[in-house]
Coordinates of C-alpha atoms in Angstrom, one line a residue:
M1 CA 0.0 0.0 0.0
E2 CA 2.9 2.3 0.9
E3 CA 4.5 1.5 -2.4
G4 CA 1.4 2.5 -4.3
K5 CA 1.3 5.8 -2.4
E6 CA 4.9 6.6 -3.4
Q7 CA 4.1 5.8 -7.0
L8 CA 1.2 8.2 -6.9
D9 CA 3.4 10.9 -5.4
A10 CA 5.9 10.4 -8.2
M11 CA 3.2 10.7 -10.7
E12 CA 1.9 13.9 -9.1
I13 CA 5.3 15.4 -9.1
K14 CA 5.7 14.6 -12.8
K15 CA 2.4 16.2 -13.5
L16 CA 3.4 19.3 -11.6
Q17 CA 6.7 19.5 -13.4
G18 CA 4.9 19.4 -16.7
A19 CA 2.6 22.2 -15.6
I20 CA 5.6 24.3 -14.4
E21 CA 7.4 23.6 -17.7
A22 CA 4.4 24.7 -19.7
I23 CA 4.0 27.9 -17.6
L24 CA 7.7 28.9 -18.0
F25 CA 7.8 28.0 -21.7
T26 CA 4.6 29.9 -22.6
M27 CA 5.4 33.0 -20.5
G28 CA 8.8 33.4 -22.1
E29 CA 9.9 35.7 -19.3
S30 CA 10.6 35.4 -15.6
V31 CA 7.6 34.3 -13.5
D32 CA 7.4 35.0 -9.8
L33 CA 7.5 31.9 -7.5
G34 CA 4.2 32.9 -5.9
R35 CA 2.4 33.0 -9.2
I36 CA 3.7 29.5 -10.1
A37 CA 2.8 28.2 -6.7
A38 CA -0.7 29.6 -7.0
A39 CA -1.1 28.1 -10.5
I40 CA -0.2 24.6 -9.4
E41 CA -2.0 25.0 -6.1
H42 CA 0.9 24.2 -3.8
D43 CA 2.9 26.2 -1.3
E44 CA 6.0 28.1 -2.3
E45 CA 8.5 25.9 -0.6
T46 CA 7.2 22.7 -2.3
T47 CA 7.1 24.6 -5.6
R48 CA 10.6 25.8 -5.2
K49 CA 11.8 22.2 -4.5
I50 CA 10.1 20.9 -7.6
I51 CA 11.7 23.6 -9.7
H52 CA 15.1 23.0 -8.3
N53 CA 14.7 19.3 -9.1
M54 CA 13.8 20.2 -12.6
M55 CA 16.9 22.5 -12.9
D56 CA 19.1 19.6 -11.7
S57 CA 17.4 17.2 -14.1
Y58 CA 17.8 19.5 -17.1
D59 CA 21.6 19.9 -16.4
A60 CA 22.1 16.1 -15.8
E61 CA 20.2 15.1 -19.0
D62 CA 22.1 17.6 -21.2
R63 CA 18.9 19.3 -22.3
G64 CA 18.9 22.3 -24.6
I65 CA 17.0 24.4 -22.1
R66 CA 17.7 25.5 -18.5
I67 CA 15.7 27.3 -15.8
L68 CA 17.2 30.4 -14.2
E69 CA 16.4 31.6 -10.7
L70 CA 16.2 35.4 -10.6
E71 CA 15.4 37.0 -7.3
G72 CA 12.4 34.8 -6.4
S73 CA 11.4 34.3 -10.0
F74 CA 12.1 31.6 -12.5
Q75 CA 12.7 31.8 -16.3
M76 CA 13.2 29.1 -18.9
C77 CA 16.0 29.9 -21.5
T78 CA 18.4 28.2 -23.9
K79 CA 21.7 27.0 -22.6
K80 CA 24.4 29.5 -23.7
E81 CA 26.7 26.6 -24.9
L82 CA 24.1 26.0 -27.7
Y83 CA 23.8 29.5 -29.0
E84 CA 25.8 28.7 -32.1
Y85 CA 23.1 26.3 -33.3
L86 CA 20.4 29.0 -32.8
I87 CA 22.6 31.5 -34.8
R88 CA 22.8 29.0 -37.7
V89 CA 19.1 28.6 -37.9
A90 CA 18.5 32.4 -37.6
K91 CA 20.9 33.0 -40.5
Q92 CA 19.0 30.7 -42.8
P93 CA 16.7 32.5 -45.3
K94 CA 13.1 32.6 -44.2
R95 CA 10.6 30.6 -46.3
Y96 CA 7.3 32.2 -46.9
V97 CA 4.1 31.3 -48.8
L98 CA 2.5 33.8 -51.1
T99 CA -1.3 33.4 -51.2
D100 CA -3.3 34.3 -54.3
V101 CA -4.3 37.6 -52.7
M102 CA -0.7 38.5 -52.0
L103 CA 0.4 37.5 -55.5
E104 CA -2.4 39.6 -57.0
T105 CA -1.4 42.6 -54.8
L106 CA 2.3 42.1 -55.8
S107 CA 1.4 42.0 -59.5
I108 CA -0.4 45.3 -59.1
V109 CA 2.6 46.9 -57.4
A110 CA 5.0 45.4 -60.0
Y111 CA 3.0 46.7 -63.0
K112 CA 1.7 50.0 -61.7
Q113 CA 4.5 51.2 -59.4
P114 CA 4.9 53.6 -57.8
V115 CA 1.4 52.9 -56.4
T116 CA -0.4 53.8 -53.2
R117 CA -2.4 51.5 -51.0
L118 CA -5.6 53.3 -52.1
E119 CA -4.8 52.7 -55.8
I120 CA -4.2 49.0 -55.1
E121 CA -7.6 48.8 -53.3
K122 CA -9.3 50.6 -56.2
I123 CA -8.0 48.0 -58.6
R124 CA -8.7 45.0 -56.4
G125 CA -12.0 46.4 -55.1
V126 CA -11.2 45.3 -51.5
K127 CA -9.1 46.3 -48.6
S128 CA -5.5 45.2 -49.1
D129 CA -3.8 46.2 -45.8
H130 CA -2.9 42.7 -44.8
A131 CA -1.5 41.8 -48.2
V132 CA 0.6 45.0 -48.5
N133 CA 2.0 44.6 -44.9
K134 CA 2.9 41.0 -45.5
L135 CA 4.7 41.8 -48.8
V136 CA 6.7 44.6 -47.0
E137 CA 7.5 42.1 -44.2
Y138 CA 8.7 39.6 -46.8
G139 CA 10.9 42.2 -48.4
L140 CA 9.2 42.0 -51.8
I141 CA 7.8 45.6 -51.9
E142 CA 8.9 48.7 -50.0
E143 CA 8.0 52.4 -49.5
V144 CA 9.5 54.4 -52.4
G145 CA 8.1 57.8 -51.6
R146 CA 4.9 59.8 -51.1
L147 CA 2.3 61.0 -53.6
D148 CA 2.1 64.7 -54.0
A149 CA -1.6 64.8 -53.0
P150 CA -3.6 65.6 -49.8
G151 CA -2.5 63.4 -47.0
R152 CA 0.8 62.6 -48.8
P153 CA 0.0 58.8 -49.1
L154 CA 2.9 56.3 -49.2
Q155 CA 3.8 54.8 -52.5
F156 CA 5.1 51.3 -52.9
G157 CA 7.4 49.7 -55.4
T158 CA 9.2 46.3 -55.8
T159 CA 12.6 45.6 -54.2
E160 CA 15.8 43.9 -55.3
E161 CA 14.5 40.8 -53.4
F162 CA 11.5 40.8 -55.8
F163 CA 13.8 40.6 -58.8
R164 CA 15.9 37.9 -57.1
R165 CA 12.9 35.7 -56.2
F166 CA 11.3 35.9 -59.6
D167 CA 14.6 35.7 -61.5
L168 CA 14.1 39.1 -63.3
Q169 CA 16.7 41.5 -64.5
S170 CA 14.3 44.4 -64.9
L171 CA 10.6 45.3 -65.0
D172 CA 10.8 45.0 -68.8
E173 CA 10.9 41.3 -68.4
L174 CA 7.5 41.1 -66.7
P175 CA 5.1 39.1 -68.9
T176 CA 2.3 41.0 -70.7
I177 CA -1.0 40.6 -69.0
D178 CA -3.8 39.5 -71.3
P179 CA -7.3 41.1 -70.9
E180 CA -8.8 37.8 -69.8
Q181 CA -6.4 37.6 -66.9
I182 CA -7.4 41.1 -65.8
E183 CA -11.0 40.1 -65.9
H184 CA -10.2 37.0 -63.8
F185 CA -8.5 39.2 -61.2
K186 CA -11.6 41.4 -61.0
E187 CA -13.9 38.4 -60.5
E188 CA -11.6 37.1 -57.7
A189 CA -11.6 40.5 -56.0
E190 CA -15.4 40.7 -56.3
D191 CA -15.7 37.2 -54.7
E192 CA -13.4 38.3 -51.9
A193 CA -15.4 41.5 -51.3
Q194 CA -18.6 39.4 -51.1
L195 CA -16.9 37.0 -48.6
Q196 CA -15.9 39.9 -46.4
L197 CA -19.5 41.3 -46.5
D198 CA -20.9 37.9 -45.6
I199 CA -18.6 37.8 -42.5

């Protein structure tokens, strides 16, 4: 019977360790011991012991993460010996997916640049904030100036990254758009506008 009780205690500790790990991982910053104790519904002394056991365990198992104790708070972080691996990943080029909406917006910028957000929206017939922001984030378009008009709206154009990604030397190499394709773009924009109205 006593053995069963010990087993239950071990299981309970494992469960509490999992909860603490989840808290520290999700928060990403230092968390006060009192808040952790309240979350797992145990006193601070018990909570501290559990966390210290976790710290020892992480070190003994050669894990990639560690827990730091900072003036009564605890924080999960990467072991400094492993920073070089993180740097290698960070240096790798980001991969991104261009949706149909983003490709359509990018096409408008490429063919009509310099172009304002309002002009893009007039052509597409729907709000294009998200698509424009994403294309800027991906480095495919950038702010190239301001239109000499009331409000001085920003104008956008393509970047060197755009030319690299699409293997172009200049804008002259852009394919000619046939009228049917333009009509298709309009239909898609109208469908998207209807979808937004339905929502």
